[in-house]
């Protein structure tokens, strides 16, 4: 592995010895029940039910167009659903308005295309939420923001603008921005899919460390390595349906459905 | 240039353009506020507000400005008795400002809305995802980035507004074009020079305005 240089995440050698599977999953934090969603005639989520416990890391995989990104985006209602219920921390998702904004502030989201605010510096990106949403004092938010940027290994980029950073640095900044809200859960929507291959590792390192720290995570990804070593459960989706739900060792060694076997044979043989 | 050597004519010329600048200034401020608000309505998640914004744009953008100004005078003032000032000139001025503002706001709205559409959807999604409300998202994240795309068309709207201000002459305010008409009537031997002076004055005001907005647009550019 690379040397932990200035620009690398710093927690590499601070990992606890226990494995992720030791995390005992508490009461459910995110519960989807009979969720349906249509894009016009396309049934993009077909009666999806799923429960994610506190501290659990759930990786969602599946072929393109299987509905996994949409699933991830319904959890903080960036995509409204047509029927079914989604409950977060015991409360059904509110409709548009203040209550929804509050819920979103408790669910961190990391996007495929980073979506850092292009007109704000990296540090301003990280402190914007705490100051404007949580009404924290700018000085306190700044201090915590710098600590978070340090944690993801880009403290030296704090005063730069997003366009001046590499993709990997931008995505780590986006993770810091989400963490700055001290969320109860984090959603990752293909966080490494837009990155150059050599930058994927630095982002996955940050995510792995979060997982080890007990963050509840829903991760849509194509990174099977991450699924294997960081996930408590792997969800396999195809054609809008939740096809399999199993621990990673079981899923990768012995997928039950034909669809999952076919998918794995295509991606794992290379 | 004997026409403008006469102090009475020179005063009329200056006061005519002063009215134009006042009409433009007052209407620009009101139309900008109103237009941004309408644009916010048009991109809001509330159907009633979206409908209101769309109706405003469709009604005022598609009605000739002369009709709107006439309505302000004959409808609002003469028929409905809306008096905005006891001074006759000022009353006509403010009626003109009302007409120019509601009309120009429709164009400001559409310029701002097209600027908003140049900001990638992910920016607003990220803003909502950290818990910003709709109006915070618009004010803190989207509108500042729409700047470059909005400023240049807004410059065109402002320039059009300044020229449109001459229409207020039709309801009795002695602004520049009314003064020009009067001077031409009084000085049949100097029609072309009078015309050129008035056209040249508009150009002298508006050409730098155009360049200023071009410069501002470049300054506000956001790197991606």
PDB file of N, CA, C and O in Angstrom, chain A residues 169-244:
ATOM      1  N   UNK A 169      -9.695  13.938  -4.205  1.00  0.00           N
ATOM      2  CA  UNK A 169      -9.714  14.960  -3.136  1.00  0.00           C
ATOM      3  C   UNK A 169     -11.099  15.574  -3.016  1.00  0.00           C
ATOM      4  O   UNK A 169     -11.592  15.811  -1.910  1.00  0.00           O
ATOM      5  N   UNK A 170     -11.736  15.840  -4.171  1.00  0.00           N
ATOM      6  CA  UNK A 170     -13.088  16.411  -4.137  1.00  0.00           C
ATOM      7  C   UNK A 170     -14.052  15.479  -3.433  1.00  0.00           C
ATOM      8  O   UNK A 170     -14.874  15.903  -2.625  1.00  0.00           O
ATOM      9  N   UNK A 171     -13.935  14.179  -3.733  1.00  0.00           N
ATOM     10  CA  UNK A 171     -14.873  13.250  -3.114  1.00  0.00           C
ATOM     11  C   UNK A 171     -14.619  13.143  -1.618  1.00  0.00           C
ATOM     12  O   UNK A 171     -15.557  13.033  -0.831  1.00  0.00           O
ATOM     13  N   UNK A 172     -13.359  13.221  -1.201  1.00  0.00           N
ATOM     14  CA  UNK A 172     -13.071  13.181   0.235  1.00  0.00           C
ATOM     15  C   UNK A 172     -13.606  14.448   0.906  1.00  0.00           C
ATOM     16  O   UNK A 172     -14.124  14.402   2.023  1.00  0.00           O
ATOM     17  N   UNK A 173     -13.506  15.581   0.189  1.00  0.00           N
ATOM     18  CA  UNK A 173     -14.084  16.820   0.724  1.00  0.00           C
ATOM     19  C   UNK A 173     -15.598  16.677   0.859  1.00  0.00           C
ATOM     20  O   UNK A 173     -16.200  17.142   1.836  1.00  0.00           O
ATOM     21  N   UNK A 174     -16.218  16.023  -0.126  1.00  0.00           N
ATOM     22  CA  UNK A 174     -17.679  15.838  -0.091  1.00  0.00           C
ATOM     23  C   UNK A 174     -18.067  14.963   1.099  1.00  0.00           C
ATOM     24  O   UNK A 174     -19.107  15.188   1.735  1.00  0.00           O
ATOM     25  N   UNK A 175     -17.224  13.961   1.398  1.00  0.00           N
ATOM     26  CA  UNK A 175     -17.508  13.111   2.569  1.00  0.00           C
ATOM     27  C   UNK A 175     -17.383  13.948   3.848  1.00  0.00           C
ATOM     28  O   UNK A 175     -18.231  13.877   4.742  1.00  0.00           O
ATOM     29  N   UNK A 176     -16.354  14.804   3.894  1.00  0.00           N
ATOM     30  CA  UNK A 176     -16.180  15.678   5.065  1.00  0.00           C
ATOM     31  C   UNK A 176     -17.375  16.613   5.208  1.00  0.00           C
ATOM     32  O   UNK A 176     -17.855  16.869   6.312  1.00  0.00           O
ATOM     33  N   UNK A 177     -17.870  17.139   4.076  1.00  0.00           N
ATOM     34  CA  UNK A 177     -19.035  18.026   4.115  1.00  0.00           C
ATOM     35  C   UNK A 177     -20.231  17.309   4.731  1.00  0.00           C
ATOM     36  O   UNK A 177     -20.975  17.888   5.540  1.00  0.00           O
ATOM     37  N   UNK A 178     -20.430  16.047   4.321  1.00  0.00           N
ATOM     38  CA  UNK A 178     -21.561  15.287   4.860  1.00  0.00           C
ATOM     39  C   UNK A 178     -21.340  15.000   6.350  1.00  0.00           C
ATOM     40  O   UNK A 178     -22.264  15.134   7.159  1.00  0.00           O
ATOM     41  N   UNK A 179     -20.100  14.653   6.720  1.00  0.00           N
ATOM     42  CA  UNK A 179     -19.816  14.327   8.124  1.00  0.00           C
ATOM     43  C   UNK A 179     -19.954  15.545   9.029  1.00  0.00           C
ATOM     44  O   UNK A 179     -20.252  15.410  10.222  1.00  0.00           O
ATOM     45  N   UNK A 180     -19.749  16.733   8.468  1.00  0.00           N
ATOM     46  CA  UNK A 180     -19.807  17.958   9.271  1.00  0.00           C
ATOM     47  C   UNK A 180     -21.178  18.146   9.903  1.00  0.00           C
ATOM     48  O   UNK A 180     -21.319  18.838  10.909  1.00  0.00           O
ATOM     49  N   UNK A 181     -22.200  17.527   9.301  1.00  0.00           N
ATOM     50  CA  UNK A 181     -23.547  17.640   9.862  1.00  0.00           C
ATOM     51  C   UNK A 181     -23.772  16.612  10.973  1.00  0.00           C
ATOM     52  O   UNK A 181     -24.868  16.514  11.502  1.00  0.00           O
ATOM     53  N   UNK A 182     -22.757  15.848  11.302  1.00  0.00           N
ATOM     54  CA  UNK A 182     -22.853  14.779  12.303  1.00  0.00           C
ATOM     55  C   UNK A 182     -24.085  13.910  12.071  1.00  0.00           C
ATOM     56  O   UNK A 182     -24.960  13.781  12.932  1.00  0.00           O
ATOM     57  N   UNK A 183     -24.132  13.304  10.871  1.00  0.00           N
ATOM     58  CA  UNK A 183     -25.334  12.564  10.481  1.00  0.00           C
ATOM     59  C   UNK A 183     -25.467  11.241  11.231  1.00  0.00           C
ATOM     60  O   UNK A 183     -24.489  10.709  11.729  1.00  0.00           O
ATOM     61  N   UNK A 184     -26.724  10.773  11.276  1.00  0.00           N
ATOM     62  CA  UNK A 184     -26.978   9.480  11.909  1.00  0.00           C
ATOM     63  C   UNK A 184     -26.681   8.348  10.930  1.00  0.00           C
ATOM     64  O   UNK A 184     -26.492   7.204  11.332  1.00  0.00           O
ATOM     65  N   UNK A 185     -26.708   8.677   9.624  1.00  0.00           N
ATOM     66  CA  UNK A 185     -26.431   7.670   8.610  1.00  0.00           C
ATOM     67  C   UNK A 185     -25.823   8.362   7.400  1.00  0.00           C
ATOM     68  O   UNK A 185     -25.987   9.568   7.219  1.00  0.00           O
ATOM     69  N   UNK A 186     -25.114   7.598   6.597  1.00  0.00           N
ATOM     70  CA  UNK A 186     -24.507   8.148   5.383  1.00  0.00           C
ATOM     71  C   UNK A 186     -24.958   7.326   4.183  1.00  0.00           C
ATOM     72  O   UNK A 186     -24.956   6.095   4.222  1.00  0.00           O
ATOM     73  N   UNK A 187     -25.332   8.051   3.121  1.00  0.00           N
ATOM     74  CA  UNK A 187     -25.697   7.391   1.870  1.00  0.00           C
ATOM     75  C   UNK A 187     -24.596   7.682   0.850  1.00  0.00           C
ATOM     76  O   UNK A 187     -24.184   8.828   0.691  1.00  0.00           O
ATOM     77  N   UNK A 188     -24.131   6.663   0.181  1.00  0.00           N
ATOM     78  CA  UNK A 188     -23.110   6.839  -0.849  1.00  0.00           C
ATOM     79  C   UNK A 188     -23.674   6.350  -2.171  1.00  0.00           C
ATOM     80  O   UNK A 188     -24.003   5.175  -2.304  1.00  0.00           O
ATOM     81  N   UNK A 189     -23.813   7.254  -3.131  1.00  0.00           N
ATOM     82  CA  UNK A 189     -24.379   6.892  -4.428  1.00  0.00           C
ATOM     83  C   UNK A 189     -23.233   6.773  -5.446  1.00  0.00           C
ATOM     84  O   UNK A 189     -22.826   7.766  -6.036  1.00  0.00           O
ATOM     85  N   UNK A 190     -22.728   5.588  -5.617  1.00  0.00           N
ATOM     86  CA  UNK A 190     -21.590   5.318  -6.507  1.00  0.00           C
ATOM     87  C   UNK A 190     -20.454   6.325  -6.303  1.00  0.00           C
ATOM     88  O   UNK A 190     -20.060   7.040  -7.236  1.00  0.00           O
ATOM     89  N   UNK A 191     -19.901   6.369  -5.102  1.00  0.00           N
ATOM     90  CA  UNK A 191     -18.939   7.433  -4.777  1.00  0.00           C
ATOM     91  C   UNK A 191     -17.620   7.350  -5.544  1.00  0.00           C
ATOM     92  O   UNK A 191     -16.909   8.358  -5.621  1.00  0.00           O
ATOM     93  N   UNK A 192     -17.308   6.199  -6.116  1.00  0.00           N
ATOM     94  CA  UNK A 192     -16.004   6.090  -6.794  1.00  0.00           C
ATOM     95  C   UNK A 192     -16.143   5.919  -8.302  1.00  0.00           C
ATOM     96  O   UNK A 192     -15.150   5.772  -9.003  1.00  0.00           O
ATOM     97  N   UNK A 193     -17.387   5.959  -8.802  1.00  0.00           N
ATOM     98  CA  UNK A 193     -17.587   5.646 -10.223  1.00  0.00           C
ATOM     99  C   UNK A 193     -17.053   6.711 -11.163  1.00  0.00           C
ATOM    100  O   UNK A 193     -16.774   6.452 -12.320  1.00  0.00           O
ATOM    101  N   UNK A 194     -16.918   7.969 -10.667  1.00  0.00           N
ATOM    102  CA  UNK A 194     -16.445   9.043 -11.549  1.00  0.00           C
ATOM    103  C   UNK A 194     -14.953   9.299 -11.352  1.00  0.00           C
ATOM    104  O   UNK A 194     -14.429  10.287 -11.851  1.00  0.00           O
ATOM    105  N   UNK A 195     -14.279   8.414 -10.613  1.00  0.00           N
ATOM    106  CA  UNK A 195     -12.876   8.680 -10.273  1.00  0.00           C
ATOM    107  C   UNK A 195     -11.906   7.926 -11.185  1.00  0.00           C
ATOM    108  O   UNK A 195     -12.213   6.842 -11.675  1.00  0.00           O
ATOM    109  N   UNK A 196     -10.719   8.534 -11.370  1.00  0.00           N
ATOM    110  CA  UNK A 196      -9.648   7.799 -12.022  1.00  0.00           C
ATOM    111  C   UNK A 196      -9.295   6.604 -11.129  1.00  0.00           C
ATOM    112  O   UNK A 196      -9.350   6.715  -9.904  1.00  0.00           O
ATOM    113  N   UNK A 197      -8.916   5.484 -11.734  1.00  0.00           N
ATOM    114  CA  UNK A 197      -8.661   4.276 -10.943  1.00  0.00           C
ATOM    115  C   UNK A 197      -7.695   4.501  -9.773  1.00  0.00           C
ATOM    116  O   UNK A 197      -7.904   3.976  -8.682  1.00  0.00           O
ATOM    117  N   UNK A 198      -6.674   5.346  -9.981  1.00  0.00           N
ATOM    118  CA  UNK A 198      -5.696   5.500  -8.904  1.00  0.00           C
ATOM    119  C   UNK A 198      -6.234   6.306  -7.722  1.00  0.00           C
ATOM    120  O   UNK A 198      -5.589   6.392  -6.685  1.00  0.00           O
ATOM    121  N   UNK A 199      -7.414   6.915  -7.885  1.00  0.00           N
ATOM    122  CA  UNK A 199      -7.965   7.707  -6.782  1.00  0.00           C
ATOM    123  C   UNK A 199      -9.060   6.976  -6.022  1.00  0.00           C
ATOM    124  O   UNK A 199      -9.564   7.469  -5.012  1.00  0.00           O
ATOM    125  N   UNK A 200      -9.428   5.806  -6.534  1.00  0.00           N
ATOM    126  CA  UNK A 200     -10.511   5.067  -5.898  1.00  0.00           C
ATOM    127  C   UNK A 200     -10.117   4.652  -4.480  1.00  0.00           C
ATOM    128  O   UNK A 200     -10.888   4.791  -3.531  1.00  0.00           O
ATOM    129  N   UNK A 201      -8.870   4.213  -4.343  1.00  0.00           N
ATOM    130  CA  UNK A 201      -8.397   3.693  -3.058  1.00  0.00           C
ATOM    131  C   UNK A 201      -8.504   4.697  -1.923  1.00  0.00           C
ATOM    132  O   UNK A 201      -8.984   4.370  -0.828  1.00  0.00           O
ATOM    133  N   UNK A 202      -8.105   5.937  -2.187  1.00  0.00           N
ATOM    134  CA  UNK A 202      -8.098   6.933  -1.113  1.00  0.00           C
ATOM    135  C   UNK A 202      -9.506   7.222  -0.599  1.00  0.00           C
ATOM    136  O   UNK A 202      -9.700   7.469   0.593  1.00  0.00           O
ATOM    137  N   UNK A 203     -10.507   7.161  -1.505  1.00  0.00           N
ATOM    138  CA  UNK A 203     -11.892   7.385  -1.082  1.00  0.00           C
ATOM    139  C   UNK A 203     -12.420   6.176  -0.325  1.00  0.00           C
ATOM    140  O   UNK A 203     -13.056   6.307   0.722  1.00  0.00           O
ATOM    141  N   UNK A 204     -12.105   4.972  -0.829  1.00  0.00           N
ATOM    142  CA  UNK A 204     -12.566   3.756  -0.145  1.00  0.00           C
ATOM    143  C   UNK A 204     -11.937   3.646   1.237  1.00  0.00           C
ATOM    144  O   UNK A 204     -12.569   3.173   2.181  1.00  0.00           O
ATOM    145  N   UNK A 205     -10.691   4.118   1.376  1.00  0.00           N
ATOM    146  CA  UNK A 205     -10.037   4.110   2.696  1.00  0.00           C
ATOM    147  C   UNK A 205     -10.838   4.921   3.702  1.00  0.00           C
ATOM    148  O   UNK A 205     -11.049   4.507   4.835  1.00  0.00           O
ATOM    149  N   UNK A 206     -11.276   6.104   3.261  1.00  0.00           N
ATOM    150  CA  UNK A 206     -12.071   6.959   4.146  1.00  0.00           C
ATOM    151  C   UNK A 206     -13.363   6.251   4.526  1.00  0.00           C
ATOM    152  O   UNK A 206     -13.769   6.233   5.693  1.00  0.00           O
ATOM    153  N   UNK A 207     -13.996   5.639   3.519  1.00  0.00           N
ATOM    154  CA  UNK A 207     -15.276   4.957   3.778  1.00  0.00           C
ATOM    155  C   UNK A 207     -15.087   3.770   4.707  1.00  0.00           C
ATOM    156  O   UNK A 207     -15.912   3.510   5.582  1.00  0.00           O
ATOM    157  N   UNK A 208     -14.002   3.034   4.502  1.00  0.00           N
ATOM    158  CA  UNK A 208     -13.738   1.879   5.358  1.00  0.00           C
ATOM    159  C   UNK A 208     -13.558   2.325   6.804  1.00  0.00           C
ATOM    160  O   UNK A 208     -14.073   1.703   7.738  1.00  0.00           O
ATOM    161  N   UNK A 209     -12.849   3.417   6.974  1.00  0.00           N
ATOM    162  CA  UNK A 209     -12.630   3.912   8.331  1.00  0.00           C
ATOM    163  C   UNK A 209     -13.942   4.333   8.989  1.00  0.00           C
ATOM    164  O   UNK A 209     -14.179   4.078  10.162  1.00  0.00           O
ATOM    165  N   UNK A 210     -14.815   4.952   8.184  1.00  0.00           N
ATOM    166  CA  UNK A 210     -16.132   5.328   8.710  1.00  0.00           C
ATOM    167  C   UNK A 210     -16.906   4.096   9.155  1.00  0.00           C
ATOM    168  O   UNK A 210     -17.522   4.079  10.225  1.00  0.00           O
ATOM    169  N   UNK A 211     -16.851   3.068   8.318  1.00  0.00           N
ATOM    170  CA  UNK A 211     -17.561   1.830   8.617  1.00  0.00           C
ATOM    171  C   UNK A 211     -17.043   1.248   9.939  1.00  0.00           C
ATOM    172  O   UNK A 211     -17.819   0.814  10.787  1.00  0.00           O
ATOM    173  N   UNK A 212     -15.728   1.288  10.114  1.00  0.00           N
ATOM    174  CA  UNK A 212     -15.135   0.731  11.338  1.00  0.00           C
ATOM    175  C   UNK A 212     -15.513   1.545  12.565  1.00  0.00           C
ATOM    176  O   UNK A 212     -15.581   1.030  13.669  1.00  0.00           O
ATOM    177  N   UNK A 213     -15.760   2.835  12.343  1.00  0.00           N
ATOM    178  CA  UNK A 213     -16.153   3.688  13.459  1.00  0.00           C
ATOM    179  C   UNK A 213     -17.620   3.534  13.823  1.00  0.00           C
ATOM    180  O   UNK A 213     -18.130   4.247  14.688  1.00  0.00           O
ATOM    181  N   UNK A 214     -18.323   2.650  13.093  1.00  0.00           N
ATOM    182  CA  UNK A 214     -19.702   2.358  13.474  1.00  0.00           C
ATOM    183  C   UNK A 214     -20.748   3.226  12.807  1.00  0.00           C
ATOM    184  O   UNK A 214     -21.905   3.251  13.232  1.00  0.00           O
ATOM    185  N   UNK A 215     -20.382   3.946  11.749  1.00  0.00           N
ATOM    186  CA  UNK A 215     -21.366   4.743  11.015  1.00  0.00           C
ATOM    187  C   UNK A 215     -22.328   3.818  10.278  1.00  0.00           C
ATOM    188  O   UNK A 215     -21.915   2.804   9.715  1.00  0.00           O
ATOM    189  N   UNK A 216     -23.612   4.167  10.316  1.00  0.00           N
ATOM    190  CA  UNK A 216     -24.600   3.434   9.518  1.00  0.00           C
ATOM    191  C   UNK A 216     -24.451   3.893   8.072  1.00  0.00           C
ATOM    192  O   UNK A 216     -24.484   5.092   7.803  1.00  0.00           O
ATOM    193  N   UNK A 217     -24.257   2.954   7.170  1.00  0.00           N
ATOM    194  CA  UNK A 217     -23.974   3.348   5.790  1.00  0.00           C
ATOM    195  C   UNK A 217     -24.776   2.519   4.797  1.00  0.00           C
ATOM    196  O   UNK A 217     -24.907   1.309   4.953  1.00  0.00           O
ATOM    197  N   UNK A 218     -25.293   3.193   3.777  1.00  0.00           N
ATOM    198  CA  UNK A 218     -25.863   2.513   2.619  1.00  0.00           C
ATOM    199  C   UNK A 218     -24.997   2.923   1.442  1.00  0.00           C
ATOM    200  O   UNK A 218     -24.880   4.115   1.134  1.00  0.00           O
ATOM    201  N   UNK A 219     -24.355   1.965   0.821  1.00  0.00           N
ATOM    202  CA  UNK A 219     -23.369   2.271  -0.201  1.00  0.00           C
ATOM    203  C   UNK A 219     -23.743   1.596  -1.515  1.00  0.00           C
ATOM    204  O   UNK A 219     -23.787   0.367  -1.594  1.00  0.00           O
ATOM    205  N   UNK A 220     -24.048   2.403  -2.518  1.00  0.00           N
ATOM    206  CA  UNK A 220     -24.251   1.863  -3.858  1.00  0.00           C
ATOM    207  C   UNK A 220     -22.900   1.899  -4.552  1.00  0.00           C
ATOM    208  O   UNK A 220     -22.278   2.964  -4.641  1.00  0.00           O
ATOM    209  N   UNK A 221     -22.415   0.758  -4.988  1.00  0.00           N
ATOM    210  CA  UNK A 221     -21.069   0.760  -5.559  1.00  0.00           C
ATOM    211  C   UNK A 221     -20.856  -0.428  -6.486  1.00  0.00           C
ATOM    212  O   UNK A 221     -21.630  -1.388  -6.485  1.00  0.00           O
ATOM    213  N   UNK A 222     -19.815  -0.320  -7.271  1.00  0.00           N
ATOM    214  CA  UNK A 222     -19.371  -1.457  -8.075  1.00  0.00           C
ATOM    215  C   UNK A 222     -18.075  -2.025  -7.521  1.00  0.00           C
ATOM    216  O   UNK A 222     -17.459  -2.884  -8.138  1.00  0.00           O
ATOM    217  N   UNK A 223     -17.628  -1.480  -6.373  1.00  0.00           N
ATOM    218  CA  UNK A 223     -16.366  -1.927  -5.789  1.00  0.00           C
ATOM    219  C   UNK A 223     -16.599  -3.186  -4.962  1.00  0.00           C
ATOM    220  O   UNK A 223     -16.973  -3.123  -3.796  1.00  0.00           O
ATOM    221  N   UNK A 224     -16.390  -4.359  -5.581  1.00  0.00           N
ATOM    222  CA  UNK A 224     -16.682  -5.614  -4.893  1.00  0.00           C
ATOM    223  C   UNK A 224     -15.731  -5.835  -3.722  1.00  0.00           C
ATOM    224  O   UNK A 224     -16.089  -6.454  -2.725  1.00  0.00           O
ATOM    225  N   UNK A 225     -14.512  -5.302  -3.858  1.00  0.00           N
ATOM    226  CA  UNK A 225     -13.542  -5.423  -2.762  1.00  0.00           C
ATOM    227  C   UNK A 225     -14.072  -4.750  -1.504  1.00  0.00           C
ATOM    228  O   UNK A 225     -14.012  -5.309  -0.404  1.00  0.00           O
ATOM    229  N   UNK A 226     -14.624  -3.557  -1.676  1.00  0.00           N
ATOM    230  CA  UNK A 226     -15.189  -2.829  -0.540  1.00  0.00           C
ATOM    231  C   UNK A 226     -16.353  -3.618   0.050  1.00  0.00           C
ATOM    232  O   UNK A 226     -16.480  -3.754   1.270  1.00  0.00           O
ATOM    233  N   UNK A 227     -17.206  -4.148  -0.833  1.00  0.00           N
ATOM    234  CA  UNK A 227     -18.353  -4.926  -0.371  1.00  0.00           C
ATOM    235  C   UNK A 227     -17.881  -6.116   0.467  1.00  0.00           C
ATOM    236  O   UNK A 227     -18.442  -6.419   1.517  1.00  0.00           O
ATOM    237  N   UNK A 228     -16.840  -6.774  -0.003  1.00  0.00           N
ATOM    238  CA  UNK A 228     -16.336  -7.952   0.702  1.00  0.00           C
ATOM    239  C   UNK A 228     -15.812  -7.620   2.086  1.00  0.00           C
ATOM    240  O   UNK A 228     -16.107  -8.321   3.052  1.00  0.00           O
ATOM    241  N   UNK A 229     -15.017  -6.539   2.186  1.00  0.00           N
ATOM    242  CA  UNK A 229     -14.323  -6.368   3.470  1.00  0.00           C
ATOM    243  C   UNK A 229     -14.991  -5.365   4.403  1.00  0.00           C
ATOM    244  O   UNK A 229     -14.718  -5.342   5.584  1.00  0.00           O
ATOM    245  N   UNK A 230     -15.898  -4.533   3.900  1.00  0.00           N
ATOM    246  CA  UNK A 230     -16.459  -3.505   4.782  1.00  0.00           C
ATOM    247  C   UNK A 230     -17.944  -3.686   5.072  1.00  0.00           C
ATOM    248  O   UNK A 230     -18.468  -3.102   6.014  1.00  0.00           O
ATOM    249  N   UNK A 231     -18.636  -4.492   4.245  1.00  0.00           N
ATOM    250  CA  UNK A 231     -20.092  -4.575   4.389  1.00  0.00           C
ATOM    251  C   UNK A 231     -20.512  -5.600   5.429  1.00  0.00           C
ATOM    252  O   UNK A 231     -19.846  -6.618   5.625  1.00  0.00           O
ATOM    253  N   UNK A 232     -21.613  -5.323   6.127  1.00  0.00           N
ATOM    254  CA  UNK A 232     -22.260  -6.338   6.938  1.00  0.00           C
ATOM    255  C   UNK A 232     -23.200  -7.170   6.073  1.00  0.00           C
ATOM    256  O   UNK A 232     -23.356  -8.368   6.287  1.00  0.00           O
ATOM    257  N   UNK A 233     -23.832  -6.468   5.117  1.00  0.00           N
ATOM    258  CA  UNK A 233     -24.763  -7.162   4.227  1.00  0.00           C
ATOM    259  C   UNK A 233     -24.587  -6.640   2.807  1.00  0.00           C
ATOM    260  O   UNK A 233     -24.269  -5.472   2.592  1.00  0.00           O
ATOM    261  N   UNK A 234     -24.832  -7.501   1.860  1.00  0.00           N
ATOM    262  CA  UNK A 234     -24.847  -7.103   0.463  1.00  0.00           C
ATOM    263  C   UNK A 234     -26.271  -7.273  -0.053  1.00  0.00           C
ATOM    264  O   UNK A 234     -26.914  -8.303   0.181  1.00  0.00           O
ATOM    265  N   UNK A 235     -26.759  -6.209  -0.691  1.00  0.00           N
ATOM    266  CA  UNK A 235     -28.079  -6.269  -1.319  1.00  0.00           C
ATOM    267  C   UNK A 235     -27.834  -6.351  -2.818  1.00  0.00           C
ATOM    268  O   UNK A 235     -27.096  -5.533  -3.369  1.00  0.00           O
ATOM    269  N   UNK A 236     -28.446  -7.307  -3.469  1.00  0.00           N
ATOM    270  CA  UNK A 236     -28.328  -7.378  -4.921  1.00  0.00           C
ATOM    271  C   UNK A 236     -29.672  -7.000  -5.534  1.00  0.00           C
ATOM    272  O   UNK A 236     -30.705  -7.558  -5.182  1.00  0.00           O
ATOM    273  N   UNK A 237     -29.624  -6.007  -6.435  1.00  0.00           N
ATOM    274  CA  UNK A 237     -30.854  -5.552  -7.090  1.00  0.00           C
ATOM    275  C   UNK A 237     -30.803  -5.813  -8.581  1.00  0.00           C
ATOM    276  O   UNK A 237     -29.741  -5.726  -9.199  1.00  0.00           O
ATOM    277  N   UNK A 238     -31.954  -6.128  -9.157  1.00  0.00           N
ATOM    278  CA  UNK A 238     -32.064  -6.261 -10.609  1.00  0.00           C
ATOM    279  C   UNK A 238     -33.478  -5.894 -11.014  1.00  0.00           C
ATOM    280  O   UNK A 238     -34.437  -6.286 -10.334  1.00  0.00           O
ATOM    281  N   UNK A 239     -33.609  -5.118 -12.068  1.00  0.00           N
ATOM    282  CA  UNK A 239     -34.921  -4.713 -12.603  1.00  0.00           C
ATOM    283  C   UNK A 239     -35.844  -4.147 -11.536  1.00  0.00           C
ATOM    284  O   UNK A 239     -37.037  -4.453 -11.499  1.00  0.00           O
ATOM    285  N   UNK A 240     -35.282  -3.336 -10.632  1.00  0.00           N
ATOM    286  CA  UNK A 240     -36.109  -2.674  -9.633  1.00  0.00           C
ATOM    287  C   UNK A 240     -36.467  -3.547  -8.450  1.00  0.00           C
ATOM    288  O   UNK A 240     -37.105  -3.077  -7.506  1.00  0.00           O
ATOM    289  N   UNK A 241     -36.080  -4.816  -8.494  1.00  0.00           N
ATOM    290  CA  UNK A 241     -36.430  -5.709  -7.371  1.00  0.00           C
ATOM    291  C   UNK A 241     -35.203  -5.982  -6.513  1.00  0.00           C
ATOM    292  O   UNK A 241     -34.081  -6.037  -7.007  1.00  0.00           O
ATOM    293  N   UNK A 242     -35.466  -6.156  -5.221  1.00  0.00           N
ATOM    294  CA  UNK A 242     -34.412  -6.551  -4.314  1.00  0.00           C
ATOM    295  C   UNK A 242     -34.325  -8.077  -4.395  1.00  0.00           C
ATOM    296  O   UNK A 242     -35.220  -8.791  -3.942  1.00  0.00           O
ATOM    297  N   UNK A 243     -33.261  -8.567  -5.045  1.00  0.00           N
ATOM    298  CA  UNK A 243     -33.192  -9.993  -5.355  1.00  0.00           C
ATOM    299  C   UNK A 243     -32.535 -10.797  -4.237  1.00  0.00           C
ATOM    300  O   UNK A 243     -32.998 -11.885  -3.892  1.00  0.00           O
ATOM    301  N   UNK A 244     -31.436 -10.266  -3.694  1.00  0.00           N
ATOM    302  CA  UNK A 244     -30.761 -10.995  -2.613  1.00  0.00           C
ATOM    303  C   UNK A 244     -30.335 -10.060  -1.515  1.00  0.00           C
ATOM    304  O   UNK A 244     -30.056  -8.888  -1.751  1.00  0.00           O
TER     305      UNK A 244
END
